[in-house]
Amino acid sequence: MSDDDKRIREILAACSKDSVFRSALSDLSGESDRHLNLTGMTNPQKALVALALARETGKRPVFLVPDELRARSLQQDLAAFLPEEDVAILRPREINFADVDASSRESEFSRLAVIRRLLSLEFGAVILTASSLLCRMPPRSDFDAMSLSLAVGSTVNPEDLAMRLTEIGYERTRNVEGEGEFARRGDIFDIYPVGSEEPVRISFFDEDIDQMKFFDLSTQRSTEQIREIRIVPAREFRILADKREQAARAISEAGHAASRNAAANGADRDTCENFIRNASQDADRILTGMPMAAPEKWMSILFPDSCSALDYVKGNGCLLFLDETLQFRKRLDSAQADYIQRFTSLFEKGQVPPSAAESIFRGAEIFKKLDREFRTITLSELPASGNGFPGGHDYSVPGRASDSFRGHEERLSDLLKKRTAEKKSTYLLTGEGTRTDRL
């Protein structure tokens, strides 16, 4: 363990000296399922207290924040105590109803990588934005069913493996160049799993996996031998082959039903035909296994038991922290209103089906789930009405932002002398390099 790691552990352990912290920890460790409302903290202090609670309970922290700006800010605060790569952010899915021929999949890969880490608990902390919770997702069981587990010594038919990789969204290429791709040369498979830092090379002896190793993409040299690997889907939405015909038929029927209802309500001919044409295009894509634009618009048909990212957290033994409840609720309402406005505009032209109205959760549904299915710890700067859960245990953890001492290090020196004389402990968290040396 490095000296920095020891100091960080010391800082987190110092929280246990605070009587309010000890009370909250005792409450959290008890049999009660009531929420905890912690108020009075600055933003950096929230990161410290949350990680200290996670450390004492042996659980990993998951944070719910209002927006992207706060997610990045919290990520920086957490990085003072955790390696930056251990702090992941789950961002909202981009719902693009336009049918584009080519688009970047970087955002989708990023989401899938965070989902994989959530399920495997391979993280120091995960941050979920309010908008990401509104996104409907396939049930967790579907994600697990489409993931592949391979191990050295196991028997796998290479042809079946290639078909399976294609089915879960991987693209077959001549040479692997990025995530979501695989290539085959005789008895050797190169696969770049989504969320992996490097691709993996799998060598077969007949139908037995003989070797697996990560390799460097530029040099093609092996970097690490491995015994097993789990490969997650390369697409968040994927209809397996045995369910495509039924799904395509249901979408086609829904398109015709939407057209009849529109005509009955006085819609023009173009609008009615749009419902049928768009449904037919999507049905054809499903039958051929091709991805379609915004599969969310058919969510109620394709995934009637869809869930929220919270369901991927549930049951993992994590601590759930909700940052600034009032702001979080407002951001949910705002994102929901923006989506409904987009839907209404497109629906009136027949460009999206009626089912698209249910493509996202309502903010009230998210709060209902947080209240009834989780023991949530709210973190707030001010103890305002609504900035926490009613009936929760309230704890005040006072703190204030420190002054800026950049360019005024002599003032910092005087403050440290004063605090030392008062037998108080002071920890300075700095970046690397000259700033650290100067302090």
Short mmCIF file of C-alpha atoms in Angstrom, two decimals:
data_model
loop_
_atom_site.label_atom_id
_atom_site.label_comp_id
_atom_site.label_asym_id
_atom_site.label_seq_id
_atom_site.Cartn_x
_atom_site.Cartn_y
_atom_site.Cartn_z
CA MET A 1 0.00 0.00 0.00
CA SER A 2 1.43 3.41 -1.00
CA ASP A 3 1.82 6.33 1.41
CA ASP A 4 -0.99 8.17 -0.42
CA ASP A 5 -3.33 5.20 0.04
CA LYS A 6 -2.51 5.09 3.74
CA ARG A 7 -3.27 8.80 4.11
CA ILE A 8 -6.56 8.46 2.27
CA ARG A 9 -7.59 5.60 4.55
CA GLU A 10 -6.59 7.77 7.49
CA ILE A 11 -8.77 10.64 6.26
CA LEU A 12 -11.80 8.39 5.74
CA ALA A 13 -11.27 6.75 9.12
CA ALA A 14 -11.13 10.20 10.76
CA CYS A 15 -14.85 10.63 9.99
CA SER A 16 -15.64 7.95 12.56
CA LYS A 17 -14.43 10.30 15.29
CA ASP A 18 -17.44 12.53 14.64
CA SER A 19 -20.41 11.74 16.90
CA VAL A 20 -23.02 12.55 14.21
CA PHE A 21 -21.23 10.31 11.73
CA ARG A 22 -21.15 7.48 14.25
CA SER A 23 -24.89 7.88 14.90
CA ALA A 24 -25.68 7.81 11.19
CA LEU A 25 -23.45 4.78 10.72
CA SER A 26 -25.12 2.97 13.62
CA ASP A 27 -28.53 3.76 12.14
CA LEU A 28 -27.39 2.53 8.73
CA SER A 29 -26.05 -0.70 10.19
CA GLY A 30 -29.24 -1.39 12.17
CA GLU A 31 -32.37 -3.23 11.17
CA SER A 32 -34.39 -0.13 10.33
CA ASP A 33 -35.21 0.50 6.66
CA ARG A 34 -35.91 4.22 7.06
CA HIS A 35 -34.10 6.64 4.79
CA LEU A 36 -31.28 8.85 6.07
CA ASN A 37 -31.30 12.60 5.35
CA LEU A 38 -27.85 14.18 5.77
CA THR A 39 -27.71 17.99 5.56
CA GLY A 40 -25.26 20.84 6.06
CA MET A 41 -22.45 19.55 3.84
CA THR A 42 -20.51 21.23 1.06
CA ASN A 43 -20.16 19.29 -2.19
CA PRO A 44 -16.61 18.01 -1.52
CA GLN A 45 -17.69 17.07 2.01
CA LYS A 46 -20.52 14.94 0.57
CA ALA A 47 -17.95 12.83 -1.28
CA LEU A 48 -15.88 12.40 1.88
CA VAL A 49 -18.81 11.43 4.12
CA ALA A 50 -20.35 9.08 1.52
CA LEU A 51 -17.08 7.24 0.91
CA ALA A 52 -16.46 7.01 4.66
CA LEU A 53 -19.90 5.41 5.14
CA ALA A 54 -19.20 3.04 2.24
CA ARG A 55 -15.84 2.13 3.76
CA GLU A 56 -17.30 1.43 7.20
CA THR A 57 -20.15 -0.69 5.82
CA GLY A 58 -18.04 -2.50 3.23
CA LYS A 59 -20.44 -1.51 0.44
CA ARG A 60 -19.85 0.28 -2.84
CA PRO A 61 -21.46 3.71 -3.28
CA VAL A 62 -23.85 4.66 -6.08
CA PHE A 63 -24.71 8.35 -6.45
CA LEU A 64 -27.81 9.89 -8.05
CA VAL A 65 -27.19 13.47 -9.18
CA PRO A 66 -29.33 16.10 -10.93
CA ASP A 67 -27.32 16.62 -14.12
CA GLU A 68 -24.12 16.18 -16.09
CA LEU A 69 -22.43 19.22 -14.55
CA ARG A 70 -22.90 17.87 -11.05
CA ALA A 71 -21.81 14.40 -12.19
CA ARG A 72 -18.48 15.76 -13.40
CA SER A 73 -18.02 17.84 -10.26
CA LEU A 74 -18.71 14.85 -8.02
CA GLN A 75 -16.40 12.68 -10.10
CA GLN A 76 -13.58 15.15 -9.41
CA ASP A 77 -14.38 15.20 -5.69
CA LEU A 78 -14.41 11.40 -5.52
CA ALA A 79 -11.15 11.22 -7.47
CA ALA A 80 -9.41 12.77 -4.46
CA PHE A 81 -10.01 9.48 -2.65
CA LEU A 82 -10.33 6.95 -5.47
CA PRO A 83 -8.44 6.32 -8.72
CA GLU A 84 -10.21 8.38 -11.38
CA GLU A 85 -10.82 5.31 -13.56
CA ASP A 86 -12.72 3.71 -10.65
CA VAL A 87 -15.42 6.42 -10.80
CA ALA A 88 -17.89 5.78 -13.64
CA ILE A 89 -20.78 7.93 -14.88
CA LEU A 90 -23.92 6.43 -16.45
CA ARG A 91 -25.26 9.04 -18.84
CA PRO A 92 -28.71 9.09 -20.49
CA ARG A 93 -29.22 7.23 -23.74
CA GLU A 94 -29.47 9.41 -26.82
CA ILE A 95 -32.97 8.89 -28.22
CA ASN A 96 -32.77 9.85 -31.87
CA PHE A 97 -36.00 9.17 -33.75
CA ALA A 98 -34.41 10.03 -37.10
CA ASP A 99 -33.36 7.04 -39.23
CA VAL A 100 -29.67 7.73 -39.90
CA ASP A 101 -27.39 5.45 -41.93
CA ALA A 102 -24.34 5.90 -39.71
CA SER A 103 -23.81 7.21 -36.22
CA SER A 104 -21.17 6.95 -33.54
CA ARG A 105 -21.71 4.15 -31.04
CA GLU A 106 -19.32 5.60 -28.49
CA SER A 107 -22.16 6.72 -26.22
CA GLU A 108 -23.82 3.27 -26.34
CA PHE A 109 -20.52 1.51 -25.61
CA SER A 110 -19.94 3.84 -22.67
CA ARG A 111 -23.35 2.99 -21.19
CA LEU A 112 -22.83 -0.74 -21.70
CA ALA A 113 -19.42 -0.55 -20.04
CA VAL A 114 -20.90 1.13 -16.96
CA ILE A 115 -23.76 -1.39 -16.84
CA ARG A 116 -21.21 -4.22 -16.93
CA ARG A 117 -19.31 -2.65 -14.03
CA LEU A 118 -22.53 -2.14 -12.07
CA LEU A 119 -23.45 -5.80 -12.35
CA SER A 120 -19.95 -7.11 -11.63
CA LEU A 121 -19.26 -4.55 -8.84
CA GLU A 122 -16.02 -3.59 -10.59
CA PHE A 123 -16.04 0.06 -9.51
CA GLY A 124 -15.11 2.39 -6.71
CA ALA A 125 -18.19 4.56 -7.25
CA VAL A 126 -20.86 4.95 -9.93
CA ILE A 127 -22.73 8.17 -10.67
CA LEU A 128 -26.18 8.13 -12.32
CA THR A 129 -27.72 11.33 -13.68
CA ALA A 130 -31.43 12.03 -13.29
CA SER A 131 -32.00 11.77 -17.04
CA SER A 132 -30.31 8.36 -17.17
CA LEU A 133 -32.87 7.01 -14.68
CA LEU A 134 -35.76 8.04 -16.93
CA CYS A 135 -34.47 5.81 -19.73
CA ARG A 136 -36.24 2.48 -19.98
CA MET A 137 -33.88 -0.47 -20.27
CA PRO A 138 -34.29 -4.15 -21.14
CA PRO A 139 -34.72 -6.28 -18.02
CA ARG A 140 -31.54 -7.24 -16.22
CA SER A 141 -32.23 -10.90 -16.98
CA ASP A 142 -32.05 -10.13 -20.73
CA PHE A 143 -28.65 -8.46 -20.30
CA ASP A 144 -27.37 -11.49 -18.40
CA ALA A 145 -28.82 -13.91 -20.96
CA MET A 146 -27.05 -12.14 -23.82
CA SER A 147 -23.67 -12.05 -22.08
CA LEU A 148 -21.08 -14.73 -22.84
CA SER A 149 -18.79 -16.42 -20.33
CA LEU A 150 -15.74 -18.15 -21.82
CA ALA A 151 -13.03 -20.07 -20.00
CA VAL A 152 -9.86 -21.92 -20.94
CA GLY A 153 -10.60 -25.61 -21.27
CA SER A 154 -14.30 -25.17 -22.05
CA THR A 155 -15.80 -26.59 -25.24
CA VAL A 156 -17.28 -24.10 -27.71
CA ASN A 157 -18.01 -24.61 -31.38
CA PRO A 158 -16.17 -21.77 -33.21
CA GLU A 159 -18.99 -21.38 -35.74
CA ASP A 160 -21.53 -21.15 -32.94
CA LEU A 161 -19.37 -18.55 -31.18
CA ALA A 162 -19.22 -16.40 -34.32
CA MET A 163 -22.99 -16.60 -34.73
CA ARG A 164 -23.55 -15.81 -31.06
CA LEU A 165 -21.29 -12.75 -31.17
CA THR A 166 -23.15 -11.44 -34.21
CA GLU A 167 -26.47 -12.06 -32.48
CA ILE A 168 -25.54 -9.97 -29.43
CA GLY A 169 -24.43 -7.03 -31.57
CA TYR A 170 -20.76 -7.57 -32.40
CA GLU A 171 -19.60 -6.74 -35.93
CA ARG A 172 -17.43 -9.21 -37.80
CA THR A 173 -14.44 -7.49 -39.41
CA ARG A 174 -11.23 -8.45 -41.15
CA ASN A 175 -9.15 -7.03 -38.29
CA VAL A 176 -10.31 -5.87 -34.89
CA GLU A 177 -9.88 -2.12 -34.50
CA GLY A 178 -12.29 -1.11 -31.75
CA GLU A 179 -14.91 -2.15 -29.23
CA GLY A 180 -17.83 -4.22 -30.45
CA GLU A 181 -15.83 -5.98 -33.19
CA PHE A 182 -14.51 -9.52 -33.68
CA ALA A 183 -12.42 -11.27 -36.31
CA ARG A 184 -11.68 -14.91 -37.02
CA ARG A 185 -8.63 -16.43 -38.64
CA GLY A 186 -8.88 -20.21 -38.61
CA ASP A 187 -8.73 -21.37 -35.00
CA ILE A 188 -8.04 -17.89 -33.62
CA PHE A 189 -10.70 -15.38 -32.55
CA ASP A 190 -9.91 -11.74 -31.81
CA ILE A 191 -12.70 -10.08 -29.83
CA TYR A 192 -12.83 -6.53 -28.50
CA PRO A 193 -15.36 -6.79 -25.64
CA VAL A 194 -17.37 -3.68 -24.84
CA GLY A 195 -15.92 -2.04 -21.72
CA SER A 196 -12.54 -3.78 -22.01
CA GLU A 197 -9.30 -1.80 -22.15
CA GLU A 198 -7.80 -4.27 -24.62
CA PRO A 199 -9.03 -6.91 -27.08
CA VAL A 200 -8.73 -10.61 -26.26
CA ARG A 201 -7.27 -13.34 -28.47
CA ILE A 202 -8.78 -16.80 -28.12
CA SER A 203 -6.98 -19.84 -29.51
CA PHE A 204 -8.93 -23.03 -30.18
CA PHE A 205 -7.76 -26.62 -30.37
CA ASP A 206 -10.59 -28.17 -32.35
CA GLU A 207 -13.59 -27.08 -30.21
CA ASP A 208 -11.69 -26.58 -26.96
CA ILE A 209 -10.48 -23.15 -25.85
CA ASP A 210 -6.74 -23.63 -25.54
CA GLN A 211 -5.56 -20.10 -24.64
CA MET A 212 -6.94 -16.64 -23.94
CA LYS A 213 -4.86 -13.50 -23.66
CA PHE A 214 -5.25 -9.76 -23.91
CA PHE A 215 -3.12 -8.13 -26.60
CA ASP A 216 -1.97 -4.68 -27.62
CA LEU A 217 -3.93 -3.39 -30.61
CA SER A 218 -0.97 -1.56 -32.17
CA THR A 219 1.79 -4.13 -31.65
CA GLN A 220 -0.41 -7.26 -31.65
CA ARG A 221 1.70 -8.57 -28.78
CA SER A 222 0.20 -10.36 -25.81
CA THR A 223 -0.05 -8.36 -22.61
CA GLU A 224 -1.73 -10.76 -20.18
CA GLN A 225 -2.80 -14.39 -20.04
CA ILE A 226 -6.32 -14.92 -18.66
CA ARG A 227 -8.32 -17.97 -17.67
CA GLU A 228 -11.84 -16.64 -18.19
CA ILE A 229 -13.71 -13.65 -19.54
CA ARG A 230 -17.26 -12.33 -19.62
CA ILE A 231 -18.34 -10.64 -22.85
CA VAL A 232 -21.33 -8.32 -22.56
CA PRO A 233 -23.67 -7.39 -25.46
CA ALA A 234 -22.51 -4.76 -27.92
CA ARG A 235 -26.00 -3.29 -28.21
CA GLU A 236 -28.31 -2.23 -25.41
CA PHE A 237 -31.38 -3.35 -27.37
CA ARG A 238 -31.24 -6.63 -29.22
CA ILE A 239 -33.99 -9.03 -30.25
CA LEU A 240 -32.80 -12.63 -30.35
CA ALA A 241 -33.48 -14.61 -33.53
CA ASP A 242 -36.20 -16.84 -32.08
CA LYS A 243 -38.28 -13.79 -31.06
CA ARG A 244 -37.89 -11.62 -34.16
CA GLU A 245 -40.84 -12.86 -36.19
CA GLN A 246 -43.27 -12.37 -33.32
CA ALA A 247 -41.86 -8.90 -32.53
CA ALA A 248 -41.99 -7.81 -36.17
CA ARG A 249 -45.61 -8.92 -36.49
CA ALA A 250 -46.58 -7.05 -33.32
CA ILE A 251 -44.93 -3.84 -34.55
CA SER A 252 -46.61 -4.07 -37.93
CA GLU A 253 -50.00 -4.58 -36.30
CA ALA A 254 -49.37 -1.64 -33.96
CA GLY A 255 -48.56 0.58 -36.95
CA HIS A 256 -51.82 -0.28 -38.68
CA ALA A 257 -53.77 0.22 -35.45
CA ALA A 258 -52.19 3.66 -34.99
CA SER A 259 -53.11 4.55 -38.58
CA ARG A 260 -56.75 3.54 -38.07
CA ASN A 261 -57.00 5.52 -34.83
CA ALA A 262 -55.45 8.57 -36.48
CA ALA A 263 -57.92 8.39 -39.37
CA ALA A 264 -60.81 8.06 -36.95
CA ASN A 265 -59.64 11.24 -35.23
CA GLY A 266 -59.45 13.23 -38.46
CA ALA A 267 -55.72 12.95 -39.29
CA ASP A 268 -54.69 13.58 -42.92
CA ARG A 269 -53.70 10.81 -45.31
CA ASP A 270 -49.93 11.41 -45.08
CA THR A 271 -49.99 11.12 -41.29
CA CYS A 272 -51.93 7.85 -41.42
CA GLU A 273 -49.56 6.40 -44.03
CA ASN A 274 -46.52 7.47 -41.98
CA PHE A 275 -47.62 5.26 -39.09
CA ILE A 276 -47.82 2.22 -41.38
CA ARG A 277 -44.65 2.97 -43.35
CA ASN A 278 -42.46 3.57 -40.30
CA ALA A 279 -43.77 0.47 -38.53
CA SER A 280 -43.15 -1.61 -41.64
CA GLN A 281 -39.56 -0.38 -41.91
CA ASP A 282 -38.85 -1.20 -38.28
CA ALA A 283 -40.50 -4.63 -38.60
CA ASP A 284 -38.30 -5.42 -41.62
CA ARG A 285 -35.18 -4.39 -39.70
CA ILE A 286 -36.09 -6.67 -36.81
CA LEU A 287 -36.69 -9.63 -39.13
CA THR A 288 -33.26 -9.19 -40.73
CA GLY A 289 -31.48 -8.55 -37.42
CA MET A 290 -30.56 -4.97 -38.37
CA PRO A 291 -30.57 -2.20 -35.74
CA MET A 292 -33.28 0.42 -36.01
CA ALA A 293 -33.49 4.05 -35.00
CA ALA A 294 -34.81 4.58 -31.47
CA PRO A 295 -36.06 1.10 -30.57
CA GLU A 296 -37.39 2.79 -27.41
CA LYS A 297 -40.48 3.86 -29.36
CA TRP A 298 -41.58 0.19 -29.39
CA MET A 299 -40.49 -0.48 -25.82
CA SER A 300 -43.92 -1.55 -24.57
CA ILE A 301 -44.05 -4.18 -27.36
CA LEU A 302 -40.44 -5.36 -27.47
CA PHE A 303 -39.71 -5.19 -23.73
CA PRO A 304 -43.01 -5.07 -21.80
CA ASP A 305 -41.12 -5.72 -18.55
CA SER A 306 -38.55 -2.97 -19.12
CA CYS A 307 -36.82 -1.50 -16.10
CA SER A 308 -34.77 1.44 -14.89
CA ALA A 309 -31.04 1.62 -14.15
CA LEU A 310 -32.10 1.44 -10.50
CA ASP A 311 -33.11 -2.18 -11.09
CA TYR A 312 -29.54 -2.90 -12.18
CA VAL A 313 -28.37 -1.47 -8.84
CA LYS A 314 -30.96 -3.28 -6.75
CA GLY A 315 -29.74 -6.38 -4.99
CA ASN A 316 -26.05 -5.58 -5.50
CA GLY A 317 -25.50 -4.59 -1.88
CA CYS A 318 -24.61 -0.99 -2.73
CA LEU A 319 -25.17 2.21 -0.74
CA LEU A 320 -27.47 4.56 -2.63
CA PHE A 321 -26.90 8.31 -2.21
CA LEU A 322 -29.27 10.96 -3.61
CA ASP A 323 -27.68 14.37 -4.10
CA GLU A 324 -29.82 17.49 -3.57
CA THR A 325 -33.30 15.97 -3.68
CA LEU A 326 -35.13 19.12 -4.77
CA GLN A 327 -32.79 19.78 -7.69
CA PHE A 328 -32.91 16.12 -8.66
CA ARG A 329 -36.72 16.14 -8.73
CA LYS A 330 -36.79 19.33 -10.80
CA ARG A 331 -34.34 17.86 -13.31
CA LEU A 332 -36.48 14.73 -13.66
CA ASP A 333 -39.56 16.86 -14.33
CA SER A 334 -37.69 19.03 -16.82
CA ALA A 335 -36.30 16.07 -18.78
CA GLN A 336 -39.73 14.45 -18.82
CA ALA A 337 -41.38 17.64 -20.12
CA ASP A 338 -38.74 18.01 -22.86
CA TYR A 339 -39.33 14.45 -24.03
CA ILE A 340 -43.12 14.79 -24.06
CA GLN A 341 -42.81 17.94 -26.16
CA ARG A 342 -40.62 16.09 -28.70
CA PHE A 343 -42.97 13.13 -28.78
CA THR A 344 -46.09 15.25 -29.29
CA SER A 345 -44.54 17.11 -32.23
CA LEU A 346 -43.50 13.89 -34.00
CA PHE A 347 -46.65 11.96 -33.13
CA GLU A 348 -48.88 14.57 -34.73
CA LYS A 349 -47.02 13.91 -38.01
CA GLY A 350 -47.22 10.13 -37.69
CA GLN A 351 -43.45 9.83 -37.31
CA VAL A 352 -43.58 7.94 -33.99
CA PRO A 353 -46.22 5.49 -32.74
CA PRO A 354 -48.42 6.11 -29.69
CA SER A 355 -46.27 3.65 -27.71
CA ALA A 356 -43.37 6.12 -27.89
CA ALA A 357 -45.15 8.14 -25.19
CA GLU A 358 -44.12 5.40 -22.76
CA SER A 359 -40.47 5.28 -23.84
CA ILE A 360 -39.31 6.89 -20.61
CA PHE A 361 -40.32 6.63 -16.98
CA ARG A 362 -42.13 9.43 -15.18
CA GLY A 363 -40.27 11.30 -12.47
CA ALA A 364 -42.91 10.26 -9.95
CA GLU A 365 -42.25 6.59 -10.79
CA ILE A 366 -38.54 7.02 -10.06
CA PHE A 367 -39.20 8.60 -6.67
CA LYS A 368 -41.76 5.96 -5.82
CA LYS A 369 -39.15 3.28 -6.52
CA LEU A 370 -36.51 5.12 -4.46
CA ASP A 371 -38.91 5.48 -1.55
CA ARG A 372 -40.32 1.94 -1.53
CA GLU A 373 -37.56 -0.32 -2.86
CA PHE A 374 -34.36 1.29 -1.56
CA ARG A 375 -32.94 2.66 1.62
CA THR A 376 -31.78 5.99 0.26
CA ILE A 377 -29.27 8.37 1.85
CA THR A 378 -29.95 11.94 0.79
CA LEU A 379 -27.14 14.49 0.76
CA SER A 380 -28.09 18.18 0.92
CA GLU A 381 -26.36 21.44 1.61
CA LEU A 382 -29.44 23.06 3.17
CA PRO A 383 -32.16 21.39 5.28
CA ALA A 384 -34.94 22.84 3.15
CA SER A 385 -38.44 21.38 3.01
CA GLY A 386 -38.50 18.57 0.45
CA ASN A 387 -34.71 18.21 0.41
CA GLY A 388 -34.92 14.65 1.71
CA PHE A 389 -37.41 11.86 2.25
CA PRO A 390 -40.31 12.41 4.67
CA GLY A 391 -40.07 10.14 7.68
CA GLY A 392 -36.35 9.62 7.25
CA HIS A 393 -33.81 9.98 10.03
CA ASP A 394 -32.32 13.49 9.89
CA TYR A 395 -28.67 14.21 10.62
CA SER A 396 -26.86 17.53 10.45
CA VAL A 397 -23.22 17.29 9.34
CA PRO A 398 -22.12 20.94 9.30
CA GLY A 399 -19.33 22.10 7.04
CA ARG A 400 -18.30 25.07 4.95
CA ALA A 401 -16.21 25.63 1.87
CA SER A 402 -12.66 26.73 2.66
CA ASP A 403 -11.27 30.02 1.44
CA SER A 404 -9.07 30.08 -1.63
CA PHE A 405 -5.40 30.27 -0.73
CA ARG A 406 -3.92 30.25 -4.21
CA GLY A 407 -1.36 33.06 -4.25
CA HIS A 408 -1.87 33.56 -0.52
CA GLU A 409 -0.04 30.59 0.93
CA GLU A 410 1.10 32.68 3.90
CA ARG A 411 -2.53 32.88 5.05
CA LEU A 412 -2.80 29.12 4.75
CA SER A 413 0.35 28.76 6.81
CA ASP A 414 -1.08 30.99 9.54
CA LEU A 415 -4.33 29.00 9.56
CA LEU A 416 -2.47 25.70 9.88
CA LYS A 417 -0.45 27.04 12.81
CA LYS A 418 -3.63 28.16 14.51
CA ARG A 419 -5.40 24.82 13.97
CA THR A 420 -2.35 22.89 15.15
CA ALA A 421 -2.23 24.99 18.33
CA GLU A 422 -5.90 24.12 18.88
CA LYS A 423 -4.99 20.41 18.44
CA LYS A 424 -7.10 20.11 15.29
CA SER A 425 -6.23 17.92 12.33
CA THR A 426 -5.95 19.37 8.84
CA TYR A 427 -5.64 17.47 5.56
CA LEU A 428 -4.64 19.12 2.29
CA LEU A 429 -5.69 17.40 -0.92
CA THR A 430 -3.68 18.57 -3.93
CA GLY A 431 -2.81 17.51 -7.42
CA GLU A 432 0.55 16.16 -8.46
CA GLY A 433 3.62 18.22 -9.29
CA THR A 434 4.80 21.70 -8.38
CA ARG A 435 1.69 22.64 -6.40
CA THR A 436 2.25 19.75 -4.02
CA ASP A 437 5.97 20.57 -3.72
CA ARG A 438 5.24 24.24 -3.03
CA LEU A 439 2.70 23.49 -0.31
#
